[in-house]
Amino acid sequence: MSVPAFIDITEEDQASELRAYIKAKGAEISEENSEGGLHVDLAQIIEACDVCLKDDDKEVESVMNSIVSLLLILETEKQETLIESLCEKLVKSREGERPSLRMQLLSNLFHGMDETAPVRYTVYCSLIKVATTCNAIAFIPTDLDQVRKWITDWNLNTEKKHTLLRLVYEALVECKKSEAAAKVMVELLGSYTEDNASQARVDAHRCIVRALKDPNTFLLDHLLALKPVRFLEGELLHDLLTIFVSAKLAAYVKFYQSNKDFIDSLGLNHEQNMAKMCLLTFMGMAVEFKEISFDTMQQELQLEEDQVEAFVIDAVRTKMVYCKIDQTQRKVIVSHSTHRTFGKQQWQQLYDSLSSWKGNLATVKTSLQTLSPSA
């Protein structure tokens, strides 16, 4: 990617022009180039460039892009410290100080560098931070597959990998992209091992609470397999998650009666929890039974008689259960329900179903060949 330059002159003259411009804006910097070379000039220019970010002058974008263009032609070993310094300046600028310009500069820098350059990690993290402050995360690549590739390309150590994933997660949450955020958090928690799982306590806690709170998240059994979540076994939060994974509504009600303050401290809404547990309990019933009477639903889901039909309609809207209401016989006829958990038993059921279909298809094929020998 080509980055706009200040003017078409030598690097030394370009640095001199930058010094003069920044000094004219009030920065404390000499107009004379350093004897230490271009990287020293850039270090001093970057240190004084704050004045540009506070200015609405149309020339500022060209000036700042000129700094970026000079950074990109430096030797790799001289780039890292200067890039980190510029990123720090761009991130720490006060709210309202040209966020779109700062994003553009960071984007130019990011895309102008070699794709495998490790320092791209710093630029990308800075880009996310700035984008989050101005609600522009939609313009930043956050696809999990791409993030995974960058983690590999940049050869990130464990700490940086966790920092990057956590940053992406927080940005997606801030911008209301809950589904994408949940996937990133699962990726983060899944990257911990038995040896360091205890260090992910805060992340595991946030992941569970956000999953429970999200009105569109119903399948939670995968969280129990994550090592940082397993590390929480024996704690109230883990007990609560287990209830949402596999228990019935009555179990949640009992838990709430004994731990009301704990539920409140998590920022969870009891009525919303009840609604989600009603659906989860119904999903479990629908897997086990193809016909469910209104009386059974009233008892298991703690519904009034006049609430049953409205509940079923809402349940079908989630697409977790497919069924129809038989008002005459006061029952629900189930055609399909999503399993709340998918373990060995469910895999065996799937295997048996596929084997049965395979056998039926073989029978149909044989019958057709009998009727039409040339087929």
Tab-separated table of C-alpha atoms in Angstrom:
chain	number	residue	atom	x	y	z
A	1	MET	CA	0.000	0.000	0.000
A	2	SER	CA	1.297	3.459	-0.866
A	3	VAL	CA	1.137	6.071	1.873
A	4	PRO	CA	0.817	9.766	0.951
A	5	ALA	CA	4.079	11.649	1.444
A	6	PHE	CA	4.485	15.249	2.553
A	7	ILE	CA	6.203	16.291	-0.674
A	8	ASP	CA	8.360	14.540	-3.253
A	9	ILE	CA	11.799	15.291	-1.768
A	10	THR	CA	14.579	13.382	-0.025
A	11	GLU	CA	13.932	11.815	3.376
A	12	GLU	CA	16.280	14.311	5.044
A	13	ASP	CA	14.502	17.305	3.492
A	14	GLN	CA	11.144	15.747	4.337
A	15	ALA	CA	12.198	15.451	7.979
A	16	SER	CA	13.369	19.072	7.911
A	17	GLU	CA	10.018	20.213	6.486
A	18	LEU	CA	8.193	18.265	9.183
A	19	ARG	CA	10.320	19.858	11.907
A	20	ALA	CA	9.582	23.330	10.566
A	21	TYR	CA	5.840	22.682	10.304
A	22	ILE	CA	5.524	21.234	13.804
A	23	LYS	CA	7.632	24.008	15.295
A	24	ALA	CA	5.399	26.579	13.594
A	25	LYS	CA	2.436	24.959	15.325
A	26	GLY	CA	4.033	25.607	18.708
A	27	ALA	CA	6.003	22.436	19.379
A	28	GLU	CA	9.360	22.628	21.160
A	29	ILE	CA	11.587	21.139	18.485
A	30	SER	CA	14.637	22.268	16.551
A	31	GLU	CA	14.311	22.927	12.825
A	32	GLU	CA	17.755	21.416	12.286
A	33	ASN	CA	17.942	17.705	11.483
A	34	SER	CA	19.736	15.460	13.935
A	35	GLU	CA	23.213	14.157	13.187
A	36	GLY	CA	22.024	10.736	14.360
A	37	GLY	CA	20.126	9.992	11.174
A	38	LEU	CA	16.506	9.642	10.072
A	39	HIS	CA	15.394	7.399	12.960
A	40	VAL	CA	16.559	10.016	15.488
A	41	ASP	CA	14.758	12.762	13.541
A	42	LEU	CA	11.591	10.688	13.566
A	43	ALA	CA	11.853	10.015	17.277
A	44	GLN	CA	11.960	13.759	17.947
A	45	ILE	CA	9.204	14.519	15.425
A	46	ILE	CA	6.884	11.875	16.879
A	47	GLU	CA	7.546	13.164	20.394
A	48	ALA	CA	6.395	16.641	19.310
A	49	CYS	CA	3.567	15.730	16.919
A	50	ASP	CA	0.763	16.137	19.484
A	51	VAL	CA	0.187	19.689	18.223
A	52	CYS	CA	-0.947	18.320	14.868
A	53	LEU	CA	-3.676	16.143	16.364
A	54	LYS	CA	-5.234	19.181	18.037
A	55	ASP	CA	-5.339	21.153	14.788
A	56	ASP	CA	-8.126	21.103	12.175
A	57	ASP	CA	-5.776	22.418	9.507
A	58	LYS	CA	-6.303	20.471	6.261
A	59	GLU	CA	-2.525	20.037	5.935
A	60	VAL	CA	-2.385	17.976	9.131
A	61	GLU	CA	-3.402	14.727	7.449
A	62	SER	CA	-0.595	15.065	4.902
A	63	VAL	CA	1.881	15.937	7.638
A	64	MET	CA	0.966	12.930	9.749
A	65	ASN	CA	0.954	10.624	6.736
A	66	SER	CA	4.401	11.927	5.931
A	67	ILE	CA	5.566	10.696	9.333
A	68	VAL	CA	4.000	7.299	8.589
A	69	SER	CA	5.667	7.111	5.179
A	70	LEU	CA	9.086	7.805	6.705
A	71	LEU	CA	8.500	5.159	9.364
A	72	LEU	CA	7.777	2.558	6.715
A	73	ILE	CA	11.071	3.079	4.882
A	74	LEU	CA	13.191	2.610	8.005
A	75	GLU	CA	15.089	-0.602	8.630
A	76	THR	CA	12.932	-3.105	10.518
A	77	GLU	CA	15.118	-3.079	13.632
A	78	LYS	CA	14.699	0.709	13.917
A	79	GLN	CA	10.944	0.736	13.357
A	80	GLU	CA	9.552	-0.991	16.424
A	81	THR	CA	10.285	1.581	19.130
A	82	LEU	CA	9.198	4.486	16.920
A	83	ILE	CA	5.987	2.743	15.856
A	84	GLU	CA	5.156	1.980	19.478
A	85	SER	CA	5.778	5.631	20.348
A	86	LEU	CA	3.522	6.910	17.556
A	87	CYS	CA	0.777	4.416	18.466
A	88	GLU	CA	0.910	5.565	22.067
A	89	LYS	CA	0.446	9.176	20.919
A	90	LEU	CA	-2.491	8.283	18.678
A	91	VAL	CA	-4.250	6.216	21.340
A	92	LYS	CA	-3.785	8.641	24.209
A	93	SER	CA	-5.092	11.701	22.396
A	94	ARG	CA	-8.068	13.125	24.226
A	95	GLU	CA	-11.604	12.388	23.083
A	96	GLY	CA	-12.631	14.662	20.238
A	97	GLU	CA	-9.091	15.108	18.896
A	98	ARG	CA	-9.509	13.892	15.322
A	99	PRO	CA	-10.529	10.225	15.953
A	100	SER	CA	-11.138	9.584	12.238
A	101	LEU	CA	-7.687	10.944	11.384
A	102	ARG	CA	-6.043	8.826	14.073
A	103	MET	CA	-7.837	5.750	12.740
A	104	GLN	CA	-6.760	6.542	9.196
A	105	LEU	CA	-3.132	6.993	10.224
A	106	LEU	CA	-3.079	3.723	12.133
A	107	SER	CA	-4.767	1.958	9.231
A	108	ASN	CA	-2.205	3.336	6.774
A	109	LEU	CA	0.591	2.212	9.050
A	110	PHE	CA	-0.937	-1.241	9.588
A	111	HIS	CA	-1.553	-1.965	5.917
A	112	GLY	CA	1.757	-0.443	4.837
A	113	MET	CA	3.790	-2.905	6.885
A	114	ASP	CA	4.822	-6.427	6.018
A	115	GLU	CA	1.983	-8.792	6.954
A	116	THR	CA	4.194	-10.883	9.223
A	117	ALA	CA	5.906	-7.986	11.019
A	118	PRO	CA	5.454	-8.618	14.770
A	119	VAL	CA	5.045	-4.894	15.508
A	120	ARG	CA	1.781	-4.981	13.560
A	121	TYR	CA	0.378	-6.386	16.814
A	122	THR	CA	0.933	-2.999	18.496
A	123	VAL	CA	-0.639	-1.111	15.591
A	124	TYR	CA	-3.671	-3.400	15.463
A	125	CYS	CA	-4.279	-3.126	19.211
A	126	SER	CA	-4.034	0.669	18.929
A	127	LEU	CA	-6.420	0.670	15.976
A	128	ILE	CA	-9.025	-1.246	17.983
A	129	LYS	CA	-8.679	1.090	20.964
A	130	VAL	CA	-9.215	4.205	18.854
A	131	ALA	CA	-12.068	2.617	16.877
A	132	THR	CA	-13.842	1.662	20.095
A	133	THR	CA	-13.786	5.224	21.400
A	134	CYS	CA	-15.633	6.501	18.320
A	135	ASN	CA	-17.899	3.475	17.748
A	136	ALA	CA	-16.151	2.538	14.502
A	137	ILE	CA	-15.188	-1.071	15.228
A	138	ALA	CA	-17.275	-2.154	12.207
A	139	PHE	CA	-14.520	-0.706	10.002
A	140	ILE	CA	-11.794	-2.802	11.657
A	141	PRO	CA	-11.216	-6.450	10.678
A	142	THR	CA	-12.199	-8.551	13.717
A	143	ASP	CA	-13.129	-11.833	12.035
A	144	LEU	CA	-11.925	-14.609	14.328
A	145	ASP	CA	-10.266	-16.617	11.547
A	146	GLN	CA	-8.286	-13.551	10.490
A	147	VAL	CA	-7.310	-12.785	14.083
A	148	ARG	CA	-6.113	-16.375	14.518
A	149	LYS	CA	-3.978	-16.033	11.380
A	150	TRP	CA	-2.399	-12.824	12.650
A	151	ILE	CA	-1.635	-14.417	15.997
A	152	THR	CA	0.313	-17.071	14.094
A	153	ASP	CA	1.904	-14.670	11.590
A	154	TRP	CA	3.154	-12.371	14.354
A	155	ASN	CA	4.313	-15.300	16.486
A	156	LEU	CA	2.687	-13.825	19.585
A	157	ASN	CA	3.569	-15.168	23.006
A	158	THR	CA	0.811	-16.283	25.374
A	159	GLU	CA	0.484	-12.944	27.127
A	160	LYS	CA	0.143	-10.936	23.899
A	161	LYS	CA	-2.270	-13.488	22.452
A	162	HIS	CA	-4.508	-13.153	25.495
A	163	THR	CA	-4.242	-9.352	25.427
A	164	LEU	CA	-5.220	-9.229	21.758
A	165	LEU	CA	-8.221	-11.549	22.125
A	166	ARG	CA	-9.405	-9.725	25.236
A	167	LEU	CA	-9.146	-6.384	23.439
A	168	VAL	CA	-11.146	-7.652	20.457
A	169	TYR	CA	-13.747	-9.110	22.821
A	170	GLU	CA	-14.187	-5.860	24.747
A	171	ALA	CA	-14.471	-3.856	21.522
A	172	LEU	CA	-17.170	-6.175	20.148
A	173	VAL	CA	-19.091	-6.015	23.413
A	174	GLU	CA	-18.887	-2.227	23.435
A	175	CYS	CA	-20.306	-2.142	19.914
A	176	LYS	CA	-23.170	-4.553	20.775
A	177	LYS	CA	-21.852	-7.451	18.674
A	178	SER	CA	-22.618	-10.043	21.331
A	179	GLU	CA	-22.480	-13.157	19.137
A	180	ALA	CA	-19.070	-12.312	17.678
A	181	ALA	CA	-17.838	-11.284	21.143
A	182	ALA	CA	-18.904	-14.620	22.627
A	183	LYS	CA	-16.912	-16.529	20.000
A	184	VAL	CA	-13.804	-14.485	20.750
A	185	MET	CA	-14.166	-15.042	24.493
A	186	VAL	CA	-14.512	-18.793	24.002
A	187	GLU	CA	-11.356	-18.652	21.860
A	188	LEU	CA	-9.595	-16.750	24.654
A	189	LEU	CA	-10.645	-19.157	27.396
A	190	GLY	CA	-9.867	-22.144	25.189
A	191	SER	CA	-6.276	-20.935	24.801
A	192	TYR	CA	-5.531	-21.445	28.496
A	193	THR	CA	-3.967	-24.673	29.753
A	194	GLU	CA	-4.213	-26.568	33.019
A	195	ASP	CA	-1.092	-24.738	34.170
A	196	ASN	CA	-2.401	-21.196	33.687
A	197	ALA	CA	-6.204	-21.659	33.836
A	198	SER	CA	-6.330	-20.028	37.267
A	199	GLN	CA	-5.067	-16.780	35.691
A	200	ALA	CA	-8.231	-16.593	33.546
A	201	ARG	CA	-10.617	-16.324	36.482
A	202	VAL	CA	-11.851	-12.821	35.583
A	203	ASP	CA	-12.280	-13.710	31.911
A	204	ALA	CA	-14.157	-16.909	32.765
A	205	HIS	CA	-16.424	-15.001	35.142
A	206	ARG	CA	-17.239	-12.358	32.526
A	207	CYS	CA	-17.823	-14.985	29.849
A	208	ILE	CA	-20.342	-16.904	31.961
A	209	VAL	CA	-22.244	-13.830	33.132
A	210	ARG	CA	-22.491	-12.382	29.631
A	211	ALA	CA	-23.697	-15.712	28.214
A	212	LEU	CA	-26.358	-16.009	30.912
A	213	LYS	CA	-27.432	-12.408	30.371
A	214	ASP	CA	-27.641	-12.602	26.575
A	215	PRO	CA	-31.319	-13.213	25.656
A	216	ASN	CA	-30.297	-14.969	22.425
A	217	THR	CA	-27.809	-17.439	23.928
A	218	PHE	CA	-29.372	-20.731	24.962
A	219	LEU	CA	-26.696	-23.402	24.396
A	220	LEU	CA	-24.085	-23.167	27.130
A	221	ASP	CA	-22.703	-26.682	27.610
A	222	HIS	CA	-19.532	-25.886	25.643
A	223	LEU	CA	-18.500	-23.448	28.378
A	224	LEU	CA	-18.250	-26.216	30.957
A	225	ALA	CA	-15.476	-27.881	28.950
A	226	LEU	CA	-13.232	-24.803	29.039
A	227	LYS	CA	-10.355	-25.174	31.497
A	228	PRO	CA	-10.757	-21.732	33.140
A	229	VAL	CA	-14.460	-22.472	33.688
A	230	ARG	CA	-13.676	-25.895	35.143
A	231	PHE	CA	-11.326	-24.118	37.536
A	232	LEU	CA	-14.422	-22.426	39.033
A	233	GLU	CA	-16.032	-25.742	40.042
A	234	GLY	CA	-17.463	-25.564	43.539
A	235	GLU	CA	-18.265	-21.861	43.290
A	236	LEU	CA	-21.771	-20.423	43.038
A	237	LEU	CA	-21.219	-19.109	39.517
A	238	HIS	CA	-20.266	-22.557	38.250
A	239	ASP	CA	-23.310	-24.031	39.999
A	240	LEU	CA	-25.527	-21.447	38.309
A	241	LEU	CA	-24.026	-22.183	34.889
A	242	THR	CA	-24.610	-25.908	35.418
A	243	ILE	CA	-28.279	-25.220	36.143
A	244	PHE	CA	-28.635	-23.301	32.875
A	245	VAL	CA	-26.853	-26.085	31.001
A	246	SER	CA	-28.863	-29.074	32.141
A	247	ALA	CA	-31.269	-28.479	35.065
A	248	LYS	CA	-34.942	-27.547	35.127
A	249	LEU	CA	-36.685	-24.358	36.120
A	250	ALA	CA	-37.392	-25.634	39.630
A	251	ALA	CA	-33.647	-25.989	40.268
A	252	TYR	CA	-33.062	-22.358	39.295
A	253	VAL	CA	-35.912	-21.152	41.521
A	254	LYS	CA	-34.433	-23.045	44.464
A	255	PHE	CA	-30.969	-21.606	43.735
A	256	TYR	CA	-32.372	-18.069	43.495
A	257	GLN	CA	-34.248	-18.356	46.788
A	258	SER	CA	-30.977	-19.221	48.537
A	259	ASN	CA	-28.713	-16.860	46.576
A	260	LYS	CA	-30.763	-13.804	45.634
A	261	ASP	CA	-28.002	-11.357	46.611
A	262	PHE	CA	-25.488	-13.287	44.515
A	263	ILE	CA	-27.724	-13.140	41.415
A	264	ASP	CA	-28.173	-9.404	41.929
A	265	SER	CA	-24.431	-8.889	42.386
A	266	LEU	CA	-23.827	-10.403	38.934
A	267	GLY	CA	-26.110	-7.838	37.350
A	268	LEU	CA	-28.497	-10.579	36.203
A	269	ASN	CA	-32.233	-9.959	36.007
A	270	HIS	CA	-34.274	-12.623	37.793
A	271	GLU	CA	-37.282	-12.301	35.474
A	272	GLN	CA	-35.068	-12.689	32.418
A	273	ASN	CA	-33.399	-15.698	34.028
A	274	MET	CA	-36.825	-17.216	34.651
A	275	ALA	CA	-37.828	-16.681	31.014
A	276	LYS	CA	-34.640	-18.299	29.723
A	277	MET	CA	-34.919	-21.236	32.130
A	278	CYS	CA	-38.543	-21.763	31.081
A	279	LEU	CA	-37.430	-22.122	27.470
A	280	LEU	CA	-34.467	-24.351	28.364
A	281	THR	CA	-36.702	-26.589	30.479
A	282	PHE	CA	-39.219	-26.803	27.630
A	283	MET	CA	-36.426	-27.700	25.193
A	284	GLY	CA	-35.424	-30.584	27.458
A	285	MET	CA	-39.023	-31.782	27.694
A	286	ALA	CA	-39.445	-31.539	23.908
A	287	VAL	CA	-36.389	-33.734	23.332
A	288	GLU	CA	-37.756	-36.388	25.677
A	289	PHE	CA	-41.441	-36.290	24.708
A	290	LYS	CA	-43.160	-35.744	21.371
A	291	GLU	CA	-46.406	-34.759	23.049
A	292	ILE	CA	-46.611	-32.565	26.159
A	293	SER	CA	-49.872	-31.781	27.910
A	294	PHE	CA	-50.802	-28.265	28.969
A	295	ASP	CA	-51.071	-29.505	32.567
A	296	THR	CA	-47.483	-30.776	32.495
A	297	MET	CA	-46.260	-27.489	31.045
A	298	GLN	CA	-48.085	-25.489	33.698
A	299	GLN	CA	-46.503	-27.586	36.429
A	300	GLU	CA	-42.934	-27.755	35.050
A	301	LEU	CA	-42.768	-24.189	33.758
A	302	GLN	CA	-44.812	-22.580	36.538
A	303	LEU	CA	-47.270	-21.076	34.052
A	304	GLU	CA	-50.872	-20.053	34.445
A	305	GLU	CA	-53.369	-21.777	32.171
A	306	ASP	CA	-53.815	-18.697	29.988
A	307	GLN	CA	-50.021	-18.305	29.566
A	308	VAL	CA	-49.286	-21.652	27.904
A	309	GLU	CA	-50.146	-20.824	24.288
A	310	ALA	CA	-48.315	-17.485	24.331
A	311	PHE	CA	-45.257	-19.223	25.798
A	312	VAL	CA	-45.247	-21.866	23.043
A	313	ILE	CA	-45.507	-19.188	20.340
A	314	ASP	CA	-42.532	-17.329	21.838
A	315	ALA	CA	-40.563	-20.580	22.112
A	316	VAL	CA	-41.119	-21.384	18.433
A	317	ARG	CA	-39.911	-17.890	17.501
A	318	THR	CA	-36.499	-18.692	18.994
A	319	LYS	CA	-36.204	-21.591	16.486
A	320	MET	CA	-34.902	-23.791	19.288
A	321	VAL	CA	-38.155	-25.802	19.267
A	322	TYR	CA	-40.544	-26.637	16.451
A	323	CYS	CA	-44.024	-27.689	17.541
A	324	LYS	CA	-47.742	-26.997	17.141
A	325	ILE	CA	-50.575	-26.535	19.590
A	326	ASP	CA	-53.515	-28.930	19.771
A	327	GLN	CA	-56.080	-26.775	21.576
A	328	THR	CA	-58.783	-29.440	21.512
A	329	GLN	CA	-56.727	-32.022	23.378
A	330	ARG	CA	-54.796	-29.348	25.316
A	331	LYS	CA	-51.346	-30.534	24.341
A	332	VAL	CA	-48.267	-29.540	22.342
A	333	ILE	CA	-47.063	-31.803	19.537
A	334	VAL	CA	-43.277	-31.567	19.038
A	335	SER	CA	-41.653	-32.051	15.625
A	336	HIS	CA	-38.080	-31.070	16.655
A	337	SER	CA	-36.126	-29.603	19.545
A	338	THR	CA	-32.499	-28.541	19.886
A	339	HIS	CA	-30.538	-30.508	22.484
A	340	ARG	CA	-29.364	-28.390	25.421
A	341	THR	CA	-26.275	-30.567	25.703
A	342	PHE	CA	-24.589	-32.658	23.028
A	343	GLY	CA	-22.560	-35.468	24.514
A	344	LYS	CA	-21.921	-39.159	23.888
A	345	GLN	CA	-25.607	-40.070	24.081
A	346	GLN	CA	-26.567	-37.443	21.505
A	347	TRP	CA	-23.776	-38.533	19.146
A	348	GLN	CA	-25.042	-42.117	19.415
A	349	GLN	CA	-28.583	-40.996	18.607
A	350	LEU	CA	-27.303	-39.090	15.579
A	351	TYR	CA	-25.309	-42.126	14.465
A	352	ASP	CA	-28.365	-44.370	14.823
A	353	SER	CA	-30.518	-41.930	12.827
A	354	LEU	CA	-27.977	-41.645	10.013
A	355	SER	CA	-27.546	-45.441	9.930
A	356	SER	CA	-31.311	-45.842	9.697
A	357	TRP	CA	-31.535	-43.359	6.834
A	358	LYS	CA	-28.670	-45.098	5.058
A	359	GLY	CA	-30.444	-48.437	5.391
A	360	ASN	CA	-33.711	-46.985	4.105
A	361	LEU	CA	-31.967	-45.438	1.102
A	362	ALA	CA	-30.311	-48.776	0.321
A	363	THR	CA	-33.736	-50.463	0.441
A	364	VAL	CA	-35.209	-47.857	-1.917
A	365	LYS	CA	-32.268	-48.269	-4.305
A	366	THR	CA	-32.692	-52.061	-4.318
A	367	SER	CA	-36.418	-51.732	-4.990
A	368	LEU	CA	-35.795	-49.375	-7.919
A	369	GLN	CA	-33.219	-51.735	-9.411
A	370	THR	CA	-35.704	-54.612	-9.103
A	371	LEU	CA	-38.404	-52.629	-10.907
A	372	SER	CA	-35.969	-51.301	-13.532
A	373	PRO	CA	-33.074	-53.727	-14.092
A	374	SER	CA	-31.363	-51.306	-16.487
A	375	ALA	CA	-31.274	-48.533	-13.862
